[in-house]
Coordinates of C-alpha atoms in Angstrom, one line a residue:
X474 CA -25.0 -17.2 3.6
X475 CA -25.7 -14.5 1.4
X476 CA -24.1 -14.7 -2.4
X477 CA -23.5 -18.0 -1.5
X478 CA -23.6 -19.4 -5.3
X479 CA -20.9 -16.3 -6.4
X480 CA -17.2 -16.5 -6.8
X481 CA -16.1 -16.6 -3.5
X482 CA -19.1 -17.2 -1.3
X483 CA -19.5 -20.6 -3.4
X484 CA -16.2 -21.6 -2.4
X485 CA -17.1 -20.8 1.2
X486 CA -20.3 -22.7 1.1
X487 CA -18.6 -25.7 -0.1
X488 CA -15.8 -26.0 2.3
X489 CA -18.5 -25.3 5.2
X490 CA -20.4 -28.1 3.6
X491 CA -17.3 -30.7 3.8
X492 CA -17.0 -29.7 7.4
X493 CA -20.3 -30.9 8.1
X494 CA -22.6 -27.6 8.5
X495 CA -25.8 -27.4 6.6
X496 CA -25.7 -24.3 4.3
X497 CA -28.4 -22.3 3.4
X498 CA -27.2 -20.9 -0.2
X499 CA -28.9 -17.3 -0.1
X500 CA -29.6 -14.6 -2.9
X501 CA -31.9 -12.9 -4.8
X502 CA -31.6 -15.1 -8.3
X503 CA -33.4 -18.4 -7.4
X504 CA -32.7 -20.2 -10.6
X505 CA -28.8 -19.8 -9.7
X506 CA -29.2 -21.1 -6.0
X507 CA -30.7 -24.3 -7.6
X508 CA -28.3 -24.7 -10.0
X509 CA -25.3 -24.5 -7.6
X510 CA -27.3 -26.6 -4.7
X511 CA -27.9 -29.3 -7.3
X512 CA -26.7 -32.7 -6.0
X513 CA -25.4 -31.5 -2.7
X514 CA -27.3 -32.2 0.3
X515 CA -25.9 -30.1 2.6
X516 CA -26.4 -27.1 0.4
X517 CA -29.9 -25.8 0.2
X518 CA -31.2 -23.1 -1.9
X519 CA -32.7 -20.1 -0.2
X520 CA -34.2 -17.3 -1.9
X521 CA -33.6 -13.9 -0.1
X522 CA -33.4 -10.2 -0.4
X523 CA -30.6 -8.8 1.7
X524 CA -32.4 -5.2 1.6
X525 CA -36.1 -6.9 2.2
X526 CA -36.8 -9.7 4.2
X527 CA -34.0 -10.9 5.4
X528 CA -35.0 -9.8 9.0
X529 CA -37.6 -12.2 8.9
X530 CA -36.0 -15.2 7.2
X531 CA -33.3 -14.9 10.1
X532 CA -36.2 -15.1 12.8
X533 CA -37.7 -18.1 10.9
X534 CA -34.8 -20.1 10.1
X535 CA -32.4 -19.1 13.4
X536 CA -29.2 -19.8 11.5
X537 CA -25.9 -20.6 13.4
X538 CA -24.1 -18.3 11.6
X539 CA -24.7 -15.6 8.6
X540 CA -21.9 -15.2 6.5
X541 CA -22.1 -12.4 4.0
X542 CA -20.2 -13.1 0.6
X543 CA -22.4 -10.8 -1.7
X544 CA -20.7 -7.5 -2.1
X545 CA -19.7 -5.1 -2.9
X546 CA -19.1 -3.5 0.4
X547 CA -17.6 -0.1 -0.8
X548 CA -20.5 2.5 0.5
X549 CA -22.5 -0.3 1.8
X550 CA -24.0 0.1 5.9
X551 CA -24.3 -2.5 8.5
X552 CA -27.6 -3.5 8.2
X553 CA -27.2 -7.2 7.5
X554 CA -24.8 -7.6 10.3
X555 CA -27.2 -5.5 12.6
X556 CA -30.1 -8.3 11.4
X557 CA -27.7 -11.0 12.5
X558 CA -27.2 -9.5 15.9
X559 CA -30.8 -9.1 16.4
X560 CA -31.6 -12.9 15.2
X561 CA -28.6 -14.0 17.7
X562 CA -26.3 -15.3 15.2
X563 CA -22.9 -14.9 14.3
X564 CA -21.9 -12.9 11.5
X565 CA -18.8 -13.2 9.3
X566 CA -18.3 -11.2 5.9
X567 CA -15.4 -11.0 3.3
X568 CA -15.8 -7.0 2.9
X569 CA -12.8 -5.2 1.5
X570 CA -14.3 -2.4 1.6
X571 CA -12.3 0.6 4.0
X572 CA -14.8 2.0 5.6
X573 CA -16.8 -0.6 5.8
X574 CA -14.6 -2.9 7.7
X575 CA -12.9 0.3 9.9
X576 CA -16.2 0.7 11.0
X577 CA -17.6 -2.4 12.3
X578 CA -16.1 -2.3 16.0
X579 CA -19.6 0.4 16.2
X580 CA -21.6 -2.8 16.4
X581 CA -19.2 -4.0 19.4
X582 CA -21.8 -3.3 22.3
X583 CA -24.5 -4.8 20.6
X584 CA -22.8 -8.0 19.6
X585 CA -21.4 -8.4 23.0
X586 CA -25.0 -7.9 24.5
X587 CA -26.3 -10.9 22.2
X588 CA -23.3 -13.2 23.1
X589 CA -22.4 -13.3 19.7
X590 CA -19.1 -12.7 17.2
X591 CA -19.2 -10.3 14.5
X592 CA -15.9 -10.5 12.2
X593 CA -15.9 -7.8 9.0
X594 CA -12.9 -8.2 6.8
X595 CA -12.4 -12.4 6.5
X596 CA -10.8 -12.4 3.1
X597 CA -7.6 -11.9 1.8
X598 CA -7.2 -8.5 3.5
X599 CA -7.6 -7.9 6.2
X600 CA -7.3 -11.3 7.7
X601 CA -4.3 -13.1 5.9
X602 CA -2.5 -9.7 5.1
X603 CA -3.0 -8.8 9.0
X604 CA -1.7 -12.6 9.7
X605 CA 1.3 -12.4 7.6
X606 CA 2.1 -9.1 8.7
X607 CA 1.8 -9.8 12.6
X608 CA 4.4 -12.7 11.8
X609 CA 6.8 -10.9 9.7
X610 CA 6.6 -7.9 12.6
X611 CA 7.6 -10.5 15.3
X612 CA 10.7 -9.2 17.0
X613 CA 10.9 -5.8 15.5
X614 CA 11.1 -2.3 17.8
X615 CA 10.0 -0.5 14.9
X616 CA 8.2 -0.7 11.2
X617 CA 8.9 1.9 8.6
X618 CA 7.1 0.4 6.0
X619 CA 4.4 -2.3 4.6
X620 CA 3.6 -3.1 1.0
X621 CA 1.2 -5.5 0.1
X622 CA 0.8 -6.4 -3.7
X623 CA -1.6 -8.9 -4.9
X624 CA -1.4 -10.4 -8.6
X625 CA -4.8 -12.4 -9.5
X626 CA -5.6 -14.7 -12.3
X627 CA -8.0 -12.8 -13.9
X628 CA -10.5 -16.3 -14.2
X629 CA -11.2 -15.6 -10.5
X630 CA -12.1 -11.9 -10.9
X631 CA -14.7 -11.9 -13.1
X632 CA -17.9 -11.4 -11.0
X633 CA -19.8 -8.0 -11.2
X634 CA -19.0 -7.5 -7.0
X635 CA -15.0 -7.7 -7.7
X636 CA -15.8 -5.3 -10.7
X637 CA -18.3 -2.7 -8.9
X638 CA -15.8 -2.5 -5.9
X639 CA -12.5 -1.7 -8.1
X640 CA -14.6 0.9 -9.8
X641 CA -16.0 2.7 -6.9
X642 CA -12.5 3.7 -6.1
X643 CA -11.0 3.9 -9.6
X644 CA -9.9 7.3 -10.1
X645 CA -10.5 8.8 -6.6
X646 CA -8.5 9.7 -3.9
X647 CA -7.1 7.5 -1.5
X648 CA -6.3 8.2 2.3
X649 CA -2.7 7.2 2.8
X650 CA 0.1 8.0 5.3
X651 CA 3.2 8.8 4.2
X652 CA 6.0 10.7 5.2
X653 CA 4.7 10.9 8.8
X654 CA 1.4 12.7 8.1
X655 CA -1.6 12.1 6.0
X656 CA -1.2 12.1 2.1
X657 CA -3.3 11.1 -1.1
X658 CA -3.2 8.6 -3.9
X659 CA -5.4 7.7 -6.3
X660 CA -7.5 4.8 -7.3
X661 CA -5.4 2.6 -9.7
X662 CA -2.6 4.8 -10.4
X663 CA 1.0 4.8 -9.3
X664 CA 0.9 1.7 -11.9
X665 CA 4.5 -0.3 -11.2
X666 CA 5.6 -3.6 -11.9
X667 CA 6.5 -6.5 -9.4
X668 CA 7.8 -9.5 -9.0
X669 CA 7.0 -12.8 -7.4
X670 CA 9.2 -15.7 -6.4
X671 CA 9.1 -18.7 -4.0
X672 CA 12.5 -21.1 -4.3
X673 CA 11.8 -23.9 -6.3
X674 CA 8.5 -22.7 -8.2
X675 CA 8.9 -20.6 -11.5
X676 CA 8.5 -17.3 -10.5
X677 CA 5.8 -14.6 -11.8
X678 CA 7.5 -11.6 -13.6
X679 CA 6.8 -8.0 -14.5
X680 CA 3.3 -8.2 -12.9
X681 CA 1.3 -4.6 -13.3
X682 CA -0.4 -3.3 -10.3
X683 CA -2.1 0.0 -8.9
X684 CA -3.1 1.4 -6.1
X685 CA -6.0 0.0 -4.5
X686 CA -8.3 1.0 -1.2
X687 CA -8.5 -1.5 1.0
X688 CA -8.9 -1.7 5.2
X689 CA -5.2 -2.4 5.9
X690 CA -4.5 1.3 4.8
X691 CA -6.0 2.5 8.2
X692 CA -5.6 -0.6 10.5
X693 CA -1.9 -1.6 10.1
X694 CA -0.1 2.0 10.6
X695 CA -2.6 1.9 13.8
X696 CA -1.3 -1.9 15.1
X697 CA 2.3 -1.5 14.0
X698 CA 4.9 -0.3 16.2
X699 CA 6.7 3.3 14.6
X700 CA 3.5 3.9 12.8
X701 CA 4.3 3.0 9.3
X702 CA 3.4 3.9 5.9
X703 CA 1.2 0.9 4.4
X704 CA 0.7 0.7 0.5
X705 CA -1.5 -2.1 -1.5
X706 CA -1.2 -2.8 -5.0
X707 CA -3.6 -4.7 -6.8
X708 CA -4.1 -6.1 -10.3
X709 CA -5.0 -9.1 -12.6
X710 CA -2.3 -11.4 -14.8
X711 CA -3.7 -9.4 -17.9
X712 CA -1.6 -6.1 -18.7
X713 CA -4.5 -5.1 -21.0
X714 CA -6.9 -4.9 -18.0
X715 CA -4.3 -3.2 -15.4
X716 CA -3.6 -0.1 -18.3
X717 CA -7.4 0.0 -19.5
X718 CA -7.9 0.8 -15.8
X719 CA -5.0 3.0 -15.3
X720 CA -6.2 4.8 -18.5
X721 CA -10.1 5.1 -17.0
X722 CA -8.6 6.4 -14.0
X723 CA -7.5 9.7 -15.1
X724 CA -11.0 11.2 -16.5
X725 CA -12.2 10.4 -13.1
X726 CA -9.3 11.9 -11.5
X727 CA -9.3 15.0 -13.8
X728 CA -13.3 15.2 -13.0
X729 CA -14.5 14.9 -16.7
X730 CA -16.2 11.8 -15.3
X731 CA -17.9 11.4 -11.8
X732 CA -17.4 8.3 -11.5
X733 CA -16.5 5.3 -13.1
X734 CA -19.1 3.0 -11.5
X735 CA -21.7 2.9 -13.8
X736 CA -19.4 1.1 -16.5
X737 CA -19.9 -2.3 -14.2
X738 CA -21.6 -4.3 -17.0
X739 CA -19.4 -3.3 -19.7
X740 CA -15.8 -4.1 -17.8
X741 CA -17.3 -7.4 -16.7
X742 CA -18.2 -7.9 -20.7
X743 CA -14.3 -6.7 -21.5
X744 CA -13.0 -9.1 -18.7
X745 CA -14.8 -11.7 -20.3
X746 CA -13.7 -11.1 -23.8
X747 CA -10.1 -11.0 -22.8
X748 CA -10.0 -13.9 -20.1
X749 CA -8.5 -16.4 -22.5
X750 CA -5.0 -14.3 -22.1
X751 CA -4.6 -14.8 -18.5
X752 CA -2.9 -17.7 -17.1
X753 CA -4.0 -19.9 -14.2
X754 CA -1.4 -18.6 -11.6
X755 CA -2.3 -15.4 -8.9
X756 CA 0.5 -14.5 -6.3
X757 CA 0.5 -12.3 -2.8
X758 CA 2.9 -10.8 -1.1
X759 CA 3.7 -8.6 1.9
X760 CA 6.9 -6.9 2.4
X761 CA 8.0 -5.2 5.6
X762 CA 11.1 -2.8 6.5
X763 CA 12.0 -2.7 10.2
X764 CA 14.7 -2.6 13.0
X765 CA 15.4 -4.9 15.8
X766 CA 17.8 -2.8 17.8
X767 CA 20.5 -1.5 15.8
X768 CA 19.5 -4.1 12.7
X769 CA 17.8 -2.6 9.8
X770 CA 15.8 -5.8 8.3
X771 CA 13.6 -6.6 5.5
X772 CA 11.4 -9.7 5.5
X773 CA 8.9 -10.8 2.5
X774 CA 6.3 -13.3 2.5
X775 CA 5.2 -14.6 -0.8
X776 CA 2.6 -16.8 -2.1
X777 CA 1.9 -18.1 -5.7
X778 CA -1.3 -20.4 -6.2
X779 CA -1.3 -22.5 -9.2
X780 CA -4.0 -24.4 -11.2
X781 CA -6.5 -21.2 -11.3
X782 CA -6.9 -21.8 -7.4
X783 CA -5.9 -18.2 -6.6
X784 CA -9.9 -17.7 -5.9
X785 CA -9.7 -20.0 -3.4
X786 CA -7.2 -18.0 -1.0
X787 CA -9.8 -15.3 -0.3
X788 CA -12.3 -18.0 1.1
X789 CA -10.2 -19.6 3.5
X790 CA -10.5 -17.0 6.5
X791 CA -14.3 -17.6 6.7
X792 CA -14.1 -20.8 6.1
X793 CA -11.5 -20.9 9.3
X794 CA -13.2 -18.5 11.5
X795 CA -16.9 -20.7 10.8
X796 CA -15.5 -23.4 12.7
X797 CA -14.3 -21.6 15.4
X798 CA -17.3 -18.8 16.1
X799 CA -18.3 -20.5 19.2
X800 CA -14.9 -20.1 20.8
X801 CA -14.5 -16.3 19.9
X802 CA -14.9 -13.5 22.4
X803 CA -18.5 -11.7 21.6
X804 CA -18.3 -8.7 19.9
X805 CA -17.7 -6.8 17.0
X806 CA -13.9 -6.2 15.1
X807 CA -12.3 -6.9 11.6
X808 CA -10.6 -9.9 10.8
X809 CA -6.8 -8.3 11.1
X810 CA -6.3 -10.3 14.3
X811 CA -8.5 -13.2 14.0
X812 CA -6.2 -15.6 12.5
X813 CA -2.6 -16.3 12.7
X814 CA -0.2 -17.3 9.5
X815 CA -0.3 -21.0 11.0
X816 CA -3.9 -20.9 10.7
X817 CA -3.6 -20.1 6.8
X818 CA -0.6 -22.3 6.2
X819 CA -2.5 -25.4 7.3
X820 CA -5.2 -25.2 4.9
X821 CA -2.6 -24.1 2.2
X822 CA -0.4 -27.4 2.1
X823 CA -3.8 -29.0 0.9
X824 CA -3.3 -26.9 -1.8
X825 CA -1.4 -26.3 -5.1
X826 CA 0.7 -23.3 -3.4
X827 CA 3.7 -22.5 -2.6
X828 CA 5.1 -20.0 -0.4
X829 CA 8.1 -18.4 1.9
X830 CA 9.4 -15.8 3.9
X831 CA 12.6 -14.6 3.2
X832 CA 14.8 -12.2 5.6
X833 CA 17.7 -10.2 4.6
X834 CA 19.7 -7.2 6.3
X835 CA 19.4 -3.7 4.4
X836 CA 22.5 -1.3 4.0
X837 CA 22.5 1.5 6.2
X838 CA 20.9 4.4 4.8
X839 CA 22.6 6.6 1.6
X840 CA 23.8 9.3 4.1
X841 CA 25.4 6.7 6.5
X842 CA 27.3 4.7 3.7
X843 CA 28.7 8.0 2.3
X844 CA 29.7 9.6 5.8
X845 CA 31.0 6.1 7.3
X846 CA 31.8 6.7 11.3
X847 CA 31.5 10.3 10.6
X848 CA 27.2 9.8 10.0
X849 CA 27.5 8.4 14.2
X850 CA 28.8 12.1 15.1
X851 CA 26.3 14.0 13.4
X852 CA 24.0 16.4 16.0
X853 CA 20.7 14.2 16.9
X854 CA 18.0 15.5 14.8
X855 CA 20.3 15.5 11.6
X856 CA 21.3 12.0 12.3
X857 CA 17.8 11.0 12.9
X858 CA 16.3 12.6 9.7
X859 CA 18.9 10.6 7.6
X860 CA 18.2 7.5 9.1
X861 CA 15.8 6.4 6.6
X862 CA 13.7 3.4 7.3
X863 CA 11.2 3.0 4.6
X864 CA 9.6 6.1 4.9
X865 CA 9.9 9.1 6.8
X866 CA 9.1 12.6 6.7
X867 CA 9.2 15.9 8.5
X868 CA 7.2 19.3 8.6
X869 CA 8.7 22.7 8.9
X870 CA 9.1 26.4 7.2
X871 CA 11.1 27.6 4.4
X872 CA 12.2 30.9 3.2
X873 CA 12.6 30.6 -0.7
X874 CA 14.8 33.3 -3.3
X875 CA 14.3 32.8 -6.8
X876 CA 16.6 34.4 -9.4
X877 CA 15.9 37.0 -11.6
X878 CA 17.9 36.0 -14.8
X879 CA 15.4 34.6 -17.6
X880 CA 17.1 32.0 -17.8
X881 CA 17.1 31.4 -14.3
X882 CA 13.5 31.5 -14.4
X883 CA 13.2 29.0 -17.2
X884 CA 15.4 26.2 -15.1
X885 CA 13.5 27.1 -11.9
X886 CA 10.1 26.5 -13.9
X887 CA 11.3 23.1 -15.4
X888 CA 12.5 21.5 -12.2
X889 CA 9.3 22.8 -10.4
X890 CA 11.3 24.8 -7.6
X891 CA 8.9 26.6 -5.2
X892 CA 8.8 30.3 -6.0
X893 CA 9.9 33.0 -3.6
X894 CA 8.5 33.6 -0.3
X895 CA 7.9 31.7 2.9
X896 CA 6.2 28.5 3.2
X897 CA 5.1 25.7 5.1
X898 CA 7.5 22.7 4.2
X899 CA 7.1 19.0 4.0
X900 CA 10.0 16.8 3.3
X901 CA 8.9 13.1 2.4
X902 CA 11.8 10.4 2.0
X903 CA 11.0 6.8 0.8
X904 CA 13.7 4.5 0.8
X905 CA 13.9 1.0 -1.5
X906 CA 16.9 -0.7 -2.5
X907 CA 19.2 1.8 -0.8
X908 CA 17.9 4.6 -2.9
X909 CA 15.8 7.1 -1.4
X910 CA 13.1 9.4 -3.1
X911 CA 13.0 12.7 -2.0
X912 CA 10.0 14.9 -2.4
X913 CA 9.9 18.5 -0.9
X914 CA 6.6 20.3 -0.7
X915 CA 7.0 24.1 -0.3
X916 CA 2.9 24.8 0.6
X917 CA 1.5 22.6 -2.2
X918 CA 4.4 22.9 -5.0
X919 CA 6.6 20.0 -5.3
X920 CA 9.7 18.9 -6.9
X921 CA 11.2 15.6 -6.4
X922 CA 15.2 13.7 -6.5
X923 CA 16.0 10.7 -6.1
X924 CA 19.7 9.8 -4.0
X925 CA 22.0 7.0 -3.7
X926 CA 25.3 5.9 -2.9
X927 CA 27.7 5.3 -5.8
X928 CA 31.6 5.4 -5.5
X929 CA 31.6 6.8 -2.1
X930 CA 30.0 9.9 -3.0
X931 CA 26.0 10.8 -2.7
X932 CA 24.7 11.2 -6.1
X933 CA 21.3 13.0 -6.4
X934 CA 19.5 12.4 -10.0
X935 CA 17.2 15.6 -11.4
X936 CA 16.1 13.5 -14.7
X937 CA 19.1 13.3 -16.8
X938 CA 21.2 15.7 -14.6
X939 CA 23.2 13.7 -11.7
X940 CA 25.4 15.3 -8.7
X941 CA 28.0 13.5 -6.9
X942 CA 28.9 15.2 -3.6
X943 CA 30.9 14.3 -0.6
X944 CA 29.1 15.0 2.7
X945 CA 32.5 15.8 4.8
X946 CA 31.3 16.6 8.6
X947 CA 30.9 19.9 10.3
X948 CA 32.4 20.9 13.3
X949 CA 29.0 22.0 14.8
X950 CA 27.8 18.0 14.4
X951 CA 26.3 19.2 11.2
X952 CA 27.2 18.3 7.5
X953 CA 28.4 20.3 3.9
X954 CA 27.8 18.7 0.4
X955 CA 30.4 19.8 -1.6
X956 CA 30.0 19.0 -5.6
X957 CA 32.7 16.5 -6.8
X958 CA 31.0 15.4 -10.0
X959 CA 28.3 15.8 -12.4
X960 CA 26.9 13.9 -15.5
X961 CA 24.7 14.6 -18.1
X962 CA 22.9 10.8 -19.0
X963 CA 25.9 8.7 -19.1
X964 CA 28.4 11.7 -20.1
X965 CA 30.7 13.2 -17.0
X966 CA 30.7 17.0 -17.7
X967 CA 33.5 19.2 -16.4
X968 CA 33.3 20.7 -12.6
X969 CA 34.4 24.3 -14.0
X970 CA 31.0 24.4 -16.1
X971 CA 29.0 22.6 -12.9
X972 CA 26.3 24.4 -11.3
X973 CA 27.0 26.1 -8.0
X974 CA 25.3 24.1 -4.9
X975 CA 26.5 24.8 -2.0
X976 CA 24.3 23.1 0.8
X977 CA 24.7 22.9 4.7
X978 CA 22.3 21.1 7.3
X979 CA 23.2 21.9 11.2
X980 CA 20.9 21.5 14.4
X981 CA 19.8 24.3 16.1
X982 CA 16.8 24.4 19.3
X983 CA 16.5 20.7 18.4
X984 CA 15.4 21.1 14.8
X985 CA 17.1 20.0 11.7
X986 CA 18.3 23.5 9.9
X987 CA 19.3 23.4 5.8
X988 CA 20.8 26.1 3.7
X989 CA 20.7 25.3 -0.1
X990 CA 21.6 27.7 -3.0
X991 CA 21.9 26.5 -6.7
X992 CA 23.4 28.5 -9.3
X993 CA 24.8 28.3 -13.0
X994 CA 27.9 29.9 -14.2
X995 CA 27.0 33.4 -16.2
X996 CA 23.2 33.0 -15.3
X997 CA 23.4 33.5 -11.4
X998 CA 21.3 32.2 -9.0
X999 CA 18.5 29.8 -9.7
X1000 CA 17.0 29.1 -6.2
X1001 CA 17.9 28.8 -2.6
X1002 CA 15.8 28.0 0.4
X1003 CA 16.5 27.9 3.7
X1004 CA 14.6 26.9 7.2
X1005 CA 14.2 23.7 9.6
X1006 CA 12.3 20.6 9.9
X1007 CA 11.0 19.4 13.1
X1008 CA 12.1 15.8 13.7
X1009 CA 10.0 13.6 15.8
X1010 CA 11.7 10.0 16.8
X1011 CA 9.5 7.3 16.2
X1012 CA 7.3 6.3 19.2
X1013 CA 6.5 2.8 19.7
X1014 CA 2.6 2.7 18.9
X1015 CA 0.2 0.4 21.4
X1016 CA -1.7 -1.9 19.3
X1017 CA -5.6 -1.3 18.9
X1018 CA -8.1 -3.6 20.2

């Protein structure tokens, strides 16, 4: 076992020994290997460098399986797996490097020929996350969005491999699938707070987490019906760690630093100095929104691990798979479909951990709640666009006009309205807890607003300004937006001085069409835009092998 005396490898080694395996605890550091194996009959220290001498060591020892827990796997190649195949040994790793795990299939033919199983990503992601997601998606016709969140006790995340993995993508672009198209996020940004609750257990509140790069961002959209948007957020239980990483991500994003990877040793030391502030509690959750027939459903699987047992979770998949390797079909694949949630729960039941699945019916989308039965009478492209399920989007074209009054130009700049002219347009709508975040991208110029139903009106938020609209159904199967109220902060303002914002939506030639204008008393036109969007029905995707 490479990295067998490390944070996660050590746990896998002990589990393997307890299961009756004789384990060669391998790595470059002889002192650490001997110290780890002291007093354990089935743990045998073995010094080897994965970059030199591994092939010869495998030929000599002829192991049943090689488990790679050394990491980090970001930017690594598959030389270790290839060496295992050449030696006729099964191979399992605990990689969470996105490209590393997602490209393991290129070894499939060689693994089949050698008659061995090659499994990559036998860790929390994608093995556990894949098993949970499969359970949550059962019976759904389509899935709109998946959010995976990990909040670890910092006492189990202090290793150099973990730090190197995090810093490898800190502040770097992360490929996402959002709004029905490829999008970009940034490593350890999008900082958010999350709560973790399991009935009968003290909850974990307001844990900070940021965007991280993992294989699931590629694997799950391809595997789940509807090709959903997928996000993964991670953090430790120490706020200082998360805020520090967020701050450090900006110089990398702004290209002041090429990479933060050179700070690995410093990060490990800083982490060690602040570990005393951490708890012994970790949490992992998967939230999925989908649809079964006409029912809109949210399902959440939440796990809370106590007594510092959080670091055991990433070791479970490899330990379970080790005992099943002879029963697996030869070939190379990721671990996202290798196990079921029942496999994990059987082991978790013997640990100080609690978990539960919650399901609830989701309310109708905001436009549907405002329009009531009229929503079903909308033209199909208009209705389809507003039937948001977690995350949706559409692309098209728009023509923008801008007012010439200096005040109008200032307001347009403040709200980041697009410049005059014809633009490629993409609109992304993200839904959570009955609120919709609309991001309109006019050829790279974006502006955003938040919409929700309140008091029978569609209320749109632009910062401190809020506008309440009625949505009468048009004779053509379209709708109009008629302003009924507006507010500045908590203060309701008279309609006589309100902006004029006539807006209309309709269907034409199978497209969603729109015409929006915003004007102010005494100032005149601020911005107007009209155009169309192609709204494609969400098709059920075929699972990848």
